[in-house]
Amino acid sequence: MTAEERELRRLRTFYVAEPGGGDLRAAFVIDGRAYARPEQVRADIADAVAELHRRRLAAQFFTEPVTPDTPAPRLPSWQDY
């Protein structure tokens, strides 16, 4: 499997602080399986990080590998968030 194929088989879950500085809560995902090209995944990650920074929201994300048969996450996608 190439590095680009691995990029498309990763799930990034973004955790964002509640307004007013509360705990971090799972807010949205960027699921590589939903993309046709790795550069699209990287662009959305950069957009999400930039927007959260612009809004001055504390956030972090975790990346985990997924397989085609891993159930879809129940969180909204970055585009829907």
PDB file of C-alpha atoms in Angstrom:
ATOM      1  CA  MET A   1       0.000   0.000   0.000  1.00  0.00           C
ATOM      2  CA  THR A   2       1.383   3.400  -0.953  1.00  0.00           C
ATOM      3  CA  ALA A   3       1.530   6.405   1.340  1.00  0.00           C
ATOM      4  CA  GLU A   4      -1.237   8.011  -0.713  1.00  0.00           C
ATOM      5  CA  GLU A   5      -3.476   4.966  -0.292  1.00  0.00           C
ATOM      6  CA  ARG A   6      -2.871   5.062   3.457  1.00  0.00           C
ATOM      7  CA  GLU A   7      -3.844   8.744   3.486  1.00  0.00           C
ATOM      8  CA  LEU A   8      -7.245   7.801   2.064  1.00  0.00           C
ATOM      9  CA  ARG A   9      -7.729   5.130   4.724  1.00  0.00           C
ATOM     10  CA  ARG A  10      -7.457   7.347   7.769  1.00  0.00           C
ATOM     11  CA  LEU A  11     -10.113   8.949   9.896  1.00  0.00           C
ATOM     12  CA  ARG A  12      -9.388  12.253  11.600  1.00  0.00           C
ATOM     13  CA  THR A  13     -11.671  13.154  14.478  1.00  0.00           C
ATOM     14  CA  PHE A  14     -11.541  16.810  15.497  1.00  0.00           C
ATOM     15  CA  TYR A  15     -12.190  17.771  19.092  1.00  0.00           C
ATOM     16  CA  VAL A  16     -13.194  21.383  19.685  1.00  0.00           C
ATOM     17  CA  ALA A  17     -13.554  23.331  22.946  1.00  0.00           C
ATOM     18  CA  GLU A  18     -17.012  24.379  23.951  1.00  0.00           C
ATOM     19  CA  PRO A  19     -17.589  28.160  23.654  1.00  0.00           C
ATOM     20  CA  GLY A  20     -16.343  29.864  26.756  1.00  0.00           C
ATOM     21  CA  GLY A  21     -13.436  27.472  27.239  1.00  0.00           C
ATOM     22  CA  GLY A  22     -15.138  24.230  28.142  1.00  0.00           C
ATOM     23  CA  ASP A  23     -13.997  20.677  27.627  1.00  0.00           C
ATOM     24  CA  LEU A  24     -12.957  19.407  24.225  1.00  0.00           C
ATOM     25  CA  ARG A  25     -15.763  17.496  22.516  1.00  0.00           C
ATOM     26  CA  ALA A  26     -15.786  15.480  19.308  1.00  0.00           C
ATOM     27  CA  ALA A  27     -17.160  17.889  16.711  1.00  0.00           C
ATOM     28  CA  PHE A  28     -16.519  16.598  13.183  1.00  0.00           C
ATOM     29  CA  VAL A  29     -14.486  14.180  11.128  1.00  0.00           C
ATOM     30  CA  ILE A  30     -12.441  14.138   7.973  1.00  0.00           C
ATOM     31  CA  ASP A  31     -12.769  10.593   6.668  1.00  0.00           C
ATOM     32  CA  GLY A  32     -10.198   9.825   3.990  1.00  0.00           C
ATOM     33  CA  ARG A  33     -12.483   7.165   2.510  1.00  0.00           C
ATOM     34  CA  ALA A  34     -14.817   9.947   1.346  1.00  0.00           C
ATOM     35  CA  TYR A  35     -12.147  11.474  -0.924  1.00  0.00           C
ATOM     36  CA  ALA A  36     -10.851  10.531  -4.338  1.00  0.00           C
ATOM     37  CA  ARG A  37      -7.366  12.046  -3.913  1.00  0.00           C
ATOM     38  CA  PRO A  38      -5.001  12.485  -0.951  1.00  0.00           C
ATOM     39  CA  GLU A  39      -4.402  16.152  -1.749  1.00  0.00           C
ATOM     40  CA  GLN A  40      -8.125  16.787  -1.193  1.00  0.00           C
ATOM     41  CA  VAL A  41      -7.826  15.271   2.275  1.00  0.00           C
ATOM     42  CA  ARG A  42      -4.801  17.415   3.092  1.00  0.00           C
ATOM     43  CA  ALA A  43      -6.545  20.547   1.790  1.00  0.00           C
ATOM     44  CA  ASP A  44      -9.594  19.948   3.999  1.00  0.00           C
ATOM     45  CA  ILE A  45      -7.398  19.328   7.041  1.00  0.00           C
ATOM     46  CA  ALA A  46      -5.581  22.618   6.374  1.00  0.00           C
ATOM     47  CA  ASP A  47      -8.898  24.434   5.875  1.00  0.00           C
ATOM     48  CA  ALA A  48     -10.338  23.033   9.105  1.00  0.00           C
ATOM     49  CA  VAL A  49      -7.261  23.927  11.141  1.00  0.00           C
ATOM     50  CA  ALA A  50      -7.158  27.437   9.644  1.00  0.00           C
ATOM     51  CA  GLU A  51     -10.854  28.047  10.335  1.00  0.00           C
ATOM     52  CA  LEU A  52     -10.634  26.828  13.917  1.00  0.00           C
ATOM     53  CA  HIS A  53      -7.587  29.049  14.419  1.00  0.00           C
ATOM     54  CA  ARG A  54      -9.397  32.010  12.841  1.00  0.00           C
ATOM     55  CA  ARG A  55     -12.288  31.497  15.270  1.00  0.00           C
ATOM     56  CA  ARG A  56      -9.776  31.149  18.129  1.00  0.00           C
ATOM     57  CA  LEU A  57     -11.184  27.793  19.163  1.00  0.00           C
ATOM     58  CA  ALA A  58      -9.024  25.351  21.048  1.00  0.00           C
ATOM     59  CA  ALA A  59      -8.987  22.111  19.096  1.00  0.00           C
ATOM     60  CA  GLN A  60      -7.009  19.005  18.357  1.00  0.00           C
ATOM     61  CA  PHE A  61      -7.479  16.008  16.150  1.00  0.00           C
ATOM     62  CA  PHE A  62      -6.608  12.355  16.295  1.00  0.00           C
ATOM     63  CA  THR A  63      -5.895  10.152  13.327  1.00  0.00           C
ATOM     64  CA  GLU A  64      -6.684   6.463  13.156  1.00  0.00           C
ATOM     65  CA  PRO A  65      -6.534   3.936  10.344  1.00  0.00           C
ATOM     66  CA  VAL A  66      -9.822   2.586   9.011  1.00  0.00           C
ATOM     67  CA  THR A  67     -10.725  -0.137   6.579  1.00  0.00           C
ATOM     68  CA  PRO A  68     -13.418  -0.023   3.912  1.00  0.00           C
ATOM     69  CA  ASP A  69     -15.725  -2.031   6.180  1.00  0.00           C
ATOM     70  CA  THR A  70     -15.213   0.169   9.275  1.00  0.00           C
ATOM     71  CA  PRO A  71     -18.583   1.773  10.047  1.00  0.00           C
ATOM     72  CA  ALA A  72     -18.958   5.402   9.047  1.00  0.00           C
ATOM     73  CA  PRO A  73     -18.548   7.854  11.920  1.00  0.00           C
ATOM     74  CA  ARG A  74     -21.665   9.381  13.438  1.00  0.00           C
ATOM     75  CA  LEU A  75     -20.158  12.849  13.576  1.00  0.00           C
ATOM     76  CA  PRO A  76     -20.670  15.360  10.767  1.00  0.00           C
ATOM     77  CA  SER A  77     -18.037  15.763   8.091  1.00  0.00           C
ATOM     78  CA  TRP A  78     -15.944  18.927   7.928  1.00  0.00           C
ATOM     79  CA  GLN A  79     -18.132  20.183   5.055  1.00  0.00           C
ATOM     80  CA  ASP A  80     -21.306  19.673   7.128  1.00  0.00           C
ATOM     81  CA  TYR A  81     -19.823  21.158  10.278  1.00  0.00           C
TER      82      TYR A  81
END
